[in-house]
CSV table of C-alpha atoms in Angstrom, one decimal:
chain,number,residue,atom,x,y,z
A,1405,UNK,CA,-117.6,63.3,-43.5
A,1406,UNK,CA,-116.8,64.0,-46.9
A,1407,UNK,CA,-112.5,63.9,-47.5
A,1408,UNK,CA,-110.8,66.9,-48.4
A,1409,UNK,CA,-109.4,65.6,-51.4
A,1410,UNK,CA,-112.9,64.4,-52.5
A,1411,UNK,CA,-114.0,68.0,-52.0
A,1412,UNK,CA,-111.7,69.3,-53.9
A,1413,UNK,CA,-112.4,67.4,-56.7
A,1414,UNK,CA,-116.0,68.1,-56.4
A,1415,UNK,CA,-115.7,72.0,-56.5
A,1416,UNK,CA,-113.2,71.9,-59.0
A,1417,UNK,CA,-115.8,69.5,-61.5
A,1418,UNK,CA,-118.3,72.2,-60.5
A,1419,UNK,CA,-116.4,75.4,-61.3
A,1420,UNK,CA,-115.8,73.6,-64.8
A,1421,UNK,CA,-119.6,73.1,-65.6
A,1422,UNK,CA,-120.6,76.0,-64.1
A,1423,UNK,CA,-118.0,78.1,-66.6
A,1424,UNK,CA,-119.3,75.9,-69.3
A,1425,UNK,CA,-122.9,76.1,-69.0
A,1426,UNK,CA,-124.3,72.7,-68.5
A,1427,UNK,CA,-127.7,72.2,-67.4
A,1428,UNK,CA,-128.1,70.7,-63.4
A,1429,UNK,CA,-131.5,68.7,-63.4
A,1430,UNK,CA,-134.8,70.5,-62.0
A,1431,UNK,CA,-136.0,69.9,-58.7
A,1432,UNK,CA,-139.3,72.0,-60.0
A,1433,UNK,CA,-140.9,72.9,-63.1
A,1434,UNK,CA,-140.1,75.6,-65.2
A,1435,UNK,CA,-142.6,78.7,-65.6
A,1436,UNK,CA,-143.5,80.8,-68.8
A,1437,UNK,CA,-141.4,83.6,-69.7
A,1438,UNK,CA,-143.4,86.9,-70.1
A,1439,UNK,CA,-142.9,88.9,-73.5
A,1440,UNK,CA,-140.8,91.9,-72.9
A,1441,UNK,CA,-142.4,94.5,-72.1
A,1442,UNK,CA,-141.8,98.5,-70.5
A,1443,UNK,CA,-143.8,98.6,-67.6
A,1444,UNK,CA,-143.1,98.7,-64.0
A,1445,UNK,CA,-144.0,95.0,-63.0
A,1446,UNK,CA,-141.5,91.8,-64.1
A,1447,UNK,CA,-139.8,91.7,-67.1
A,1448,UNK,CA,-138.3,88.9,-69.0
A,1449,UNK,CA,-136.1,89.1,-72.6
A,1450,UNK,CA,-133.8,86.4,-74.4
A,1451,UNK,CA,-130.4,88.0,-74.4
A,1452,UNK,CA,-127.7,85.8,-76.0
A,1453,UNK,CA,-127.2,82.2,-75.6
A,1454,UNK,CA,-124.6,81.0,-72.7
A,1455,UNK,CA,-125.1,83.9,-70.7
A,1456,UNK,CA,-123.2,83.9,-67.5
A,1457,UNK,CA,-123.2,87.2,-65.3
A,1458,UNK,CA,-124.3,90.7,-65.4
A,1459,UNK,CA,-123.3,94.0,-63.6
A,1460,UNK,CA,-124.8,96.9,-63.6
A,1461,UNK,CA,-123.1,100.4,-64.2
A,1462,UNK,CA,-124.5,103.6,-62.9
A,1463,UNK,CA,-122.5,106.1,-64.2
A,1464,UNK,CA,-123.9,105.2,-67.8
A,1465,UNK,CA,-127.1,103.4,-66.8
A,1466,UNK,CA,-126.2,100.0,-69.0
A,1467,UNK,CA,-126.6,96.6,-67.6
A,1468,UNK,CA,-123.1,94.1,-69.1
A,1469,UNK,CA,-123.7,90.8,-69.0
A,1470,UNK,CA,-121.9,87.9,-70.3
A,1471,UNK,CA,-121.8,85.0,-72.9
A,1472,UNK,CA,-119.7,81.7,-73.3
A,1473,UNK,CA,-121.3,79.0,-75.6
A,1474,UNK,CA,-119.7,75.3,-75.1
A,1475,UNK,CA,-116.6,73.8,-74.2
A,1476,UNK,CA,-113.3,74.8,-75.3
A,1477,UNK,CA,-112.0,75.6,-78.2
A,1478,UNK,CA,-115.2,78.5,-77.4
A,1479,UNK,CA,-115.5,80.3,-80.4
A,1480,UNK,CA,-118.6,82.1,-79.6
A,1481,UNK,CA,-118.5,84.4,-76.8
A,1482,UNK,CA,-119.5,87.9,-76.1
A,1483,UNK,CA,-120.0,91.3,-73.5
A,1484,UNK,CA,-123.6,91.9,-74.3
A,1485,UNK,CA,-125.0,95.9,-73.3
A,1486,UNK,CA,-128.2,95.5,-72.4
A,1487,UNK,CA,-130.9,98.3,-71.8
A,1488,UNK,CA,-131.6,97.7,-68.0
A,1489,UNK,CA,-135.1,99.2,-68.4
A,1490,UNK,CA,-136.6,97.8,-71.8
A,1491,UNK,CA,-133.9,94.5,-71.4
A,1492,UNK,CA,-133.0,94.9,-74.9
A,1493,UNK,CA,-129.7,94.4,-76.7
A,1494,UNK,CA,-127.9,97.6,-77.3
A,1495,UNK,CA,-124.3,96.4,-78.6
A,1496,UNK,CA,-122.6,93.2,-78.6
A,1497,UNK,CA,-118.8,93.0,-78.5
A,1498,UNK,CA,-116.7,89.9,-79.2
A,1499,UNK,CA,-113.2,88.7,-77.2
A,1500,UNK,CA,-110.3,89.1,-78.7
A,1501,UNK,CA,-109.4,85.5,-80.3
A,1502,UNK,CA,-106.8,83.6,-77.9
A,1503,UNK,CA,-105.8,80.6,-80.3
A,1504,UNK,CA,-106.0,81.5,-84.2
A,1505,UNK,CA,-106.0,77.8,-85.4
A,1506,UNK,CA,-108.9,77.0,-83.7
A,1507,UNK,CA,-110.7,80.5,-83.8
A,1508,UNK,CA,-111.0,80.4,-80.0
A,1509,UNK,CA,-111.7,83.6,-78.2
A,1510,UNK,CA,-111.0,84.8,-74.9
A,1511,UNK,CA,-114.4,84.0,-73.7
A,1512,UNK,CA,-115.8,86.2,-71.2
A,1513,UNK,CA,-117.6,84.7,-67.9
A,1514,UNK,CA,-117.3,86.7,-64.6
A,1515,UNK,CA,-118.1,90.4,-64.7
A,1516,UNK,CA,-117.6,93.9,-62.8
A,1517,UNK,CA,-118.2,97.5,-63.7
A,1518,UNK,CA,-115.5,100.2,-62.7
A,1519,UNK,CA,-117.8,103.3,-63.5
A,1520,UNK,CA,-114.9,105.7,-61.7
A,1521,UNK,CA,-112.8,104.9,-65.0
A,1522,UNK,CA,-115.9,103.9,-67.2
A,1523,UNK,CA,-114.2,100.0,-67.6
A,1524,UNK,CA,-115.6,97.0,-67.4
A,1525,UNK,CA,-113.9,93.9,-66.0
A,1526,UNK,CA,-114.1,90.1,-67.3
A,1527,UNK,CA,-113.1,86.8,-66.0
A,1528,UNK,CA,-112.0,85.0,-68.8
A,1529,UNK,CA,-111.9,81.6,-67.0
A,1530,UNK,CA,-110.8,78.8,-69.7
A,1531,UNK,CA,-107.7,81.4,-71.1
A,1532,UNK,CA,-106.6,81.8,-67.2
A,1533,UNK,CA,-106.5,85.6,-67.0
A,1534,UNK,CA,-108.7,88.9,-66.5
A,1535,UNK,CA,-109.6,91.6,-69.2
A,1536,UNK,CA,-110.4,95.3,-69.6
A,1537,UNK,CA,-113.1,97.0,-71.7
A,1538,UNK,CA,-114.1,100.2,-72.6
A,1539,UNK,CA,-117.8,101.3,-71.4
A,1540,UNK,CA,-117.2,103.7,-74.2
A,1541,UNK,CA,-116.7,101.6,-77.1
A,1542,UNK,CA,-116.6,98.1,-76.3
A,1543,UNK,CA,-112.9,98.1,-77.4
A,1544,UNK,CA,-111.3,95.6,-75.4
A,1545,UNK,CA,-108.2,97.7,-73.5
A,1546,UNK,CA,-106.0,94.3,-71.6
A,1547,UNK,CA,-105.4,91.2,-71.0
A,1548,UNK,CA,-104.0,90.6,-67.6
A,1549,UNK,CA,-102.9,86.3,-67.1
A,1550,UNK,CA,-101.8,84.8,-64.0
A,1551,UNK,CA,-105.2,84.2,-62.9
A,1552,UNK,CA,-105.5,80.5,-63.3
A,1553,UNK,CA,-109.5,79.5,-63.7
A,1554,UNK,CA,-110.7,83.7,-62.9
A,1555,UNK,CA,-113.9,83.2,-61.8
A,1556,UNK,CA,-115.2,86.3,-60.5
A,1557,UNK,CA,-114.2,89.8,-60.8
A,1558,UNK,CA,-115.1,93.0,-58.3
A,1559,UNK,CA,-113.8,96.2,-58.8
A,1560,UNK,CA,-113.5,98.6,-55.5
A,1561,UNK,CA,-113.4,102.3,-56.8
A,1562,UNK,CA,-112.6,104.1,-54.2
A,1563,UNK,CA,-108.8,101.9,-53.7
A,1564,UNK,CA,-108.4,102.0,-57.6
A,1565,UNK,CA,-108.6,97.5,-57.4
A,1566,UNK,CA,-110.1,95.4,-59.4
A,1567,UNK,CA,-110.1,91.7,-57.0
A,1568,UNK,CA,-110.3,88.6,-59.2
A,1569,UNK,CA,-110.6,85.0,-57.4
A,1570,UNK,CA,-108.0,82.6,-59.0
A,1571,UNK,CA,-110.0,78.7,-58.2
A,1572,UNK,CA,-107.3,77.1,-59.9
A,1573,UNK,CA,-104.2,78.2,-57.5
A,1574,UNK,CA,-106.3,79.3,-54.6
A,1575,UNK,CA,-105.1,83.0,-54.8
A,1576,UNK,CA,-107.6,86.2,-54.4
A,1577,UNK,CA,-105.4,88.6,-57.1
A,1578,UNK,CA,-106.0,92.1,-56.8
A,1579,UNK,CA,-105.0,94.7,-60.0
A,1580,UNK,CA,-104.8,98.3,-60.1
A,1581,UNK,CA,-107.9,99.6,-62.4
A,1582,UNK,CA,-105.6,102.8,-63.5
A,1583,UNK,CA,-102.6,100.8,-64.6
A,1584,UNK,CA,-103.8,97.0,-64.7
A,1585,UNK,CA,-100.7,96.4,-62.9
A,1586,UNK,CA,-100.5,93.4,-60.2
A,1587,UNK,CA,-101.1,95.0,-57.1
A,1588,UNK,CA,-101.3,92.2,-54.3
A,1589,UNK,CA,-102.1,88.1,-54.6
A,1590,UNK,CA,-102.9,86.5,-51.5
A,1591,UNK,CA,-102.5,82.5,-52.1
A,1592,UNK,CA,-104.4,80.3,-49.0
A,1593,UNK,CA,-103.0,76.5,-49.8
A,1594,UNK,CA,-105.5,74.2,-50.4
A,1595,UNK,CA,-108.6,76.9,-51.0
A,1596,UNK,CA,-110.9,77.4,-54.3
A,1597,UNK,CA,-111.6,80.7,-53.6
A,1598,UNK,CA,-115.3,81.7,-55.7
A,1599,UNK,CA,-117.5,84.1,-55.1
A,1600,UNK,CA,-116.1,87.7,-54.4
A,1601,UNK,CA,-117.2,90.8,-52.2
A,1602,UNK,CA,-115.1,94.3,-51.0
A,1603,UNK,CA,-116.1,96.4,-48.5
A,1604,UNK,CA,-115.0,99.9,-50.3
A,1605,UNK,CA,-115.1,101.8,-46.7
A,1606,UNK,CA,-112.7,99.9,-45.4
A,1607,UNK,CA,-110.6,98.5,-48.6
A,1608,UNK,CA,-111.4,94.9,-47.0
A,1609,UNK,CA,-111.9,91.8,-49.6
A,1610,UNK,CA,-114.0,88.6,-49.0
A,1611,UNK,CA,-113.8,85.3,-51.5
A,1612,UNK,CA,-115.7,82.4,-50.7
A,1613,UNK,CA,-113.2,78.9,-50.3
A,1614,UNK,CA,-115.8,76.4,-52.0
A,1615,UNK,CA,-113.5,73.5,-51.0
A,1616,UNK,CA,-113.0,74.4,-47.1
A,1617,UNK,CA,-116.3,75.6,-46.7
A,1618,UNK,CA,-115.3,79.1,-44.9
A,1619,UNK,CA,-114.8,83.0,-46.4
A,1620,UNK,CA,-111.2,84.5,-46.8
A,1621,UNK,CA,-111.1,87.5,-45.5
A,1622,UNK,CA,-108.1,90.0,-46.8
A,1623,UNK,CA,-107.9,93.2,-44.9
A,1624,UNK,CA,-105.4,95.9,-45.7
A,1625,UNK,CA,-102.5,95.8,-43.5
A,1626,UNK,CA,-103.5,92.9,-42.4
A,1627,UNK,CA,-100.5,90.1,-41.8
A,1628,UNK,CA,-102.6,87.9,-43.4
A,1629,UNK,CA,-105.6,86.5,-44.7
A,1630,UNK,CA,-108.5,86.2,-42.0
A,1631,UNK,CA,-110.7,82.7,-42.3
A,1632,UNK,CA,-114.4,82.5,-41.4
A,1633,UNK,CA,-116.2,79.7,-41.4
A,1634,UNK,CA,-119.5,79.5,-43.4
A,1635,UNK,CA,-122.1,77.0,-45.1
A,1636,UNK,CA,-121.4,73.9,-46.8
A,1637,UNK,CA,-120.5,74.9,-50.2
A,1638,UNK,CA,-120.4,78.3,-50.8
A,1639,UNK,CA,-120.1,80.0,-54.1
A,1640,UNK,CA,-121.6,83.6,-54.0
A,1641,UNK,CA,-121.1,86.0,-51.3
A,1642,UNK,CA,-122.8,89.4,-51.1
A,1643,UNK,CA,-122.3,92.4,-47.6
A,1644,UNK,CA,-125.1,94.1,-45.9
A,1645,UNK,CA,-125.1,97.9,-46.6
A,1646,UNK,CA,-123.1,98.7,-43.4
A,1647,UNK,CA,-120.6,96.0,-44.4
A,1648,UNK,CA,-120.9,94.5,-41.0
A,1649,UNK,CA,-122.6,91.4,-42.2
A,1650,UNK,CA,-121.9,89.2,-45.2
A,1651,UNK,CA,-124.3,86.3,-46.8
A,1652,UNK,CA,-123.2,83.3,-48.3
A,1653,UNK,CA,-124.6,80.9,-50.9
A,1654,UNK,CA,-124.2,77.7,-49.8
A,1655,UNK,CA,-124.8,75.3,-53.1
A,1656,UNK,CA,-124.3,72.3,-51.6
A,1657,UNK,CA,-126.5,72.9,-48.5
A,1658,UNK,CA,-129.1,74.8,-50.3
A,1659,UNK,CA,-129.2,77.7,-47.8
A,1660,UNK,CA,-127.9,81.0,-47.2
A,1661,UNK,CA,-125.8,81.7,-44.5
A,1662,UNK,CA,-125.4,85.0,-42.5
A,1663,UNK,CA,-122.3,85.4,-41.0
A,1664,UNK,CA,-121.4,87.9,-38.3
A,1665,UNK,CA,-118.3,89.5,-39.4
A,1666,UNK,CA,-116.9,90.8,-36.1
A,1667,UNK,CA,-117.1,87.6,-34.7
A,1668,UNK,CA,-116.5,86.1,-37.4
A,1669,UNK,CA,-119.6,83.4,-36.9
A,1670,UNK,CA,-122.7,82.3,-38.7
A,1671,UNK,CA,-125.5,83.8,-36.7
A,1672,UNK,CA,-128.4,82.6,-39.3
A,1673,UNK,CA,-128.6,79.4,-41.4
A,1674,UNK,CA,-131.6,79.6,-43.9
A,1675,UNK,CA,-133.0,77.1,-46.4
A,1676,UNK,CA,-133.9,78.5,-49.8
A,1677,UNK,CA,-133.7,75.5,-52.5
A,1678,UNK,CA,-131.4,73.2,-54.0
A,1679,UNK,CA,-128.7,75.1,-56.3
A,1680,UNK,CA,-128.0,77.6,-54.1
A,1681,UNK,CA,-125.6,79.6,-56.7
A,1682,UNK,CA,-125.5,83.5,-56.4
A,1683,UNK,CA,-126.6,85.9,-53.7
A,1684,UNK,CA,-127.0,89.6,-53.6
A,1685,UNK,CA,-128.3,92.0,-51.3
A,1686,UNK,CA,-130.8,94.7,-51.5
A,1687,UNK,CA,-129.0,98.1,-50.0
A,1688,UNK,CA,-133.1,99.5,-49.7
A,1689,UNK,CA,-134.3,96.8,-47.9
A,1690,UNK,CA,-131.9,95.1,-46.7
A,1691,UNK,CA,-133.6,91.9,-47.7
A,1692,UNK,CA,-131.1,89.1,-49.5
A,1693,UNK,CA,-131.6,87.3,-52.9
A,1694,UNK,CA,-130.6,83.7,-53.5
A,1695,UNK,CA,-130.8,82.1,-57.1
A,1696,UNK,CA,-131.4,78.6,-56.6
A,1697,UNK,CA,-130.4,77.2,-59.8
A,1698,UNK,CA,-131.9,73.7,-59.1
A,1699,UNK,CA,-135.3,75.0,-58.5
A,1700,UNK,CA,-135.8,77.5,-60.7
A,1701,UNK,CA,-136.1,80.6,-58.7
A,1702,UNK,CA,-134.8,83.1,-56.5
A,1703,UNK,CA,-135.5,83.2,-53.2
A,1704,UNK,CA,-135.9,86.4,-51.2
A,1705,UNK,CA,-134.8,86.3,-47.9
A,1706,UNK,CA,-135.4,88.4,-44.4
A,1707,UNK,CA,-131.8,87.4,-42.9
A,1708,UNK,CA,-133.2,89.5,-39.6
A,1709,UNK,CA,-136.0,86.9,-39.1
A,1710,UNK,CA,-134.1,84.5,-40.7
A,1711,UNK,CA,-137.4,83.8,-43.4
A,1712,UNK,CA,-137.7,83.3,-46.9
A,1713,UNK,CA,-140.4,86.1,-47.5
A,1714,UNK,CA,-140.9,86.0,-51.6
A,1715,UNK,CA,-139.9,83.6,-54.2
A,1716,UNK,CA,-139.2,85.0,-57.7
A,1717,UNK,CA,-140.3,83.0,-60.2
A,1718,UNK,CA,-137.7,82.7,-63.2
A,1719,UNK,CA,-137.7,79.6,-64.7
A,1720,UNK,CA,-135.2,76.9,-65.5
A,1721,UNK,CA,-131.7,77.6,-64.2
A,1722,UNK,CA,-131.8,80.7,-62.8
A,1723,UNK,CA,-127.4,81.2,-62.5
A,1724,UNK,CA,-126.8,85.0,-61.3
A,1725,UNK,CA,-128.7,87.8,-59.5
A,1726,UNK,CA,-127.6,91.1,-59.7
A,1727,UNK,CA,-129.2,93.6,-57.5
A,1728,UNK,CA,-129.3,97.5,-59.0
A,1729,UNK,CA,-131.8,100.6,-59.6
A,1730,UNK,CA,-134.6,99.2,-57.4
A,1731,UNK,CA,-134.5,95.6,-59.1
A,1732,UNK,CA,-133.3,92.3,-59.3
A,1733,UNK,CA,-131.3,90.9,-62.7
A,1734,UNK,CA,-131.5,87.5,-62.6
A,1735,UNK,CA,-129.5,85.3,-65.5
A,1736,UNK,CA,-131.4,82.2,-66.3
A,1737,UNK,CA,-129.9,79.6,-68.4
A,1738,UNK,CA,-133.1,78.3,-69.7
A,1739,UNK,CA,-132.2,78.0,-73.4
A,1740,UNK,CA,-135.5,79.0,-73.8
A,1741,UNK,CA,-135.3,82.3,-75.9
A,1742,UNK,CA,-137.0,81.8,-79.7
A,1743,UNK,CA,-133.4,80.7,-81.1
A,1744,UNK,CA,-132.3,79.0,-77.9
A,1745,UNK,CA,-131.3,82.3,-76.3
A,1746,UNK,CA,-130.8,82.4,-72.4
A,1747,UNK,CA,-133.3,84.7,-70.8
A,1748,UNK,CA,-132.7,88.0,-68.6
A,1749,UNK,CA,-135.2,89.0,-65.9
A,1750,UNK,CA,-135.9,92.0,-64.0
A,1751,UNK,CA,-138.1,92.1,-61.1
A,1752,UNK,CA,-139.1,95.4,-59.3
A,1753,UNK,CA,-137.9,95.6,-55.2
A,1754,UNK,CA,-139.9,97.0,-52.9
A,1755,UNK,CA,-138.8,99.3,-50.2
């Protein structure tokens, strides 16, 4: 069995590419993007290069995704508003610059909508802190540090939190989305927590510990922090409807897992490809989507049957899936846009 320490040093070289944007090698080959186009069936666009995320905001119907181009100093970064029906680029904003002699900018990677008070939320991994914009205007509101390596950011509305997963310290740092004060940190010793999920019924967070293989589970009230175990290598996590259930990416096991939350077990272990990076679940369905970034597609699971049922064809490095409006979003680091742009797809969901 793999050490501890070895692990450690593993997910912590992975956060770093991941963050940075480097290219895994293919297990499959890479399919033609379609030309952009209105209709109802699969749609594909080039977006901006480096793109990283996307979330999707109701209240103003606007898809935010975004872009971090190379290693630091990263001087060209940006929160991209994308039309989520046509795909195209409606407004572009640019960080705020972090180090003026080296024009670096506080480069945006994880991302979160808060439509309750019309904010969206970045990770802004390589400057060690979280941020606030505008849905408005794109004006760029905070900067909150103390988040050493943010990776992921999810806002609950109805608490008034914004959760951010600090990898570097293994802390899960919650903020309060009317004040951007410091609400709660919750530090497990030895955790990288990742991925990030709430459950706005009951207020209760979930981040995924890439290093210890298991989800942290911080419930309000609670003492403290609840630990489930889970697949090997999990980076995404995403809750059934009913927030009974939650589904893990597994990257380094290539599966999803589906984990029982009451009894805190894994109750279904499905393969779905090498890569296994983001997962997100389909409220209508109740289907779940994996982006497997190593095979160049996203997977759509039955976690009832415990079957892969569809495969979505994206191409080349398929990195986040966002599910919203009756479709999938799916961020592919392809490069393969007409001036090296990633690409952004949307594929339809049926019922």
């Amino acid at each position: 069995m793999t050490s501890l320490a070895y692990r450690i040093r593993r997910t912590a070289a992975i956060a770093v590419s991941l963050a940075a944007g480097s290219t895994l090698a293919l297990a499959g080959t890479a399919t033609a993007h379609p030309a952009p186009q209105s209709g109802p069936g699969p749609q594909s666009a080039p977006v901006a290069k480096g793109l990283y995320q996307s979330a999707y905001s109701e209240r103003n119907h606007v898809l935010w995704a975004t872009s971090a181009v190379g290693r630091p100093p990263v001087t060209q970064s940006g929160l991209v508003k994308v039309d989520p029906r046509t795909l195209k680029v409606r407004a572009t904003y640019t960080p705020p610059v972090s180090r003026p002699e080296t024009g670096a900018v506080e480069a945006v990677y994880g991302v979160a909508v808060d439509d309750e008070h019309n904010t969206v939320w970045t990770t802004n991994t390589r400057d060690n802190s979280v941020a606030v914009y505008s849905q408005r205007t794109g004006k760029h509101l905070a900067t909150l540090p103390g988040v050493p390596h943010a990776r992921e950011v999810v806002v609950d509305e109805r608490h008034n939190l914004a959760w951010a997963s600090s990898f570097g310290d293994g802390s899960v740092v919650a903020f309060d989305t009317r004040t951007y004060r410091e609400k709660r940190r919750v530090t497990v010793a030895g955790s990288s927590p990742a991925g990030l999920a709430v459950n706005e019924r009951s207020g209760t967070a979930y981040a995924t510990d890439l290093a210890n293989d298991r989800i942290i589970e911080i419930a309000p009230g609670a003492a403290g922090p609840r630990l489930i175990p889970t697949g090997d290598g999990p980076l995404s996590i995403a809750l059934s409807e009913d927030g009974r259930t939650a589904y893990s990416a597994d990257q380094a096991a290539g599966t999803v897992s589906v984990i029982n939350l009451r009894r805190g077990a894994v109750t279904r272990t499905v393969p779905t490809g090498a890569g296994a990076l983001s997962v997100a679940a389909d409220p209508r369905s109740g289907r779940v989507l994996v982006a497997n970034r190593s095979t160049a597609g996203v997977s759509v699971v039955d976690p009832g049957k415990g079957t892969v049922v569809d495969t979505l064809n994206t191409g080349a490095n398929p990195n986040h899936v966002r599910v919203a409006h009756g479709a999938a979003f799916v961020v592919a680091k392809s490069g393969s846009g007409p001036e090296g742009e990633d690409v952004l797809h949307r594929f339809p969901l049926g019922r």
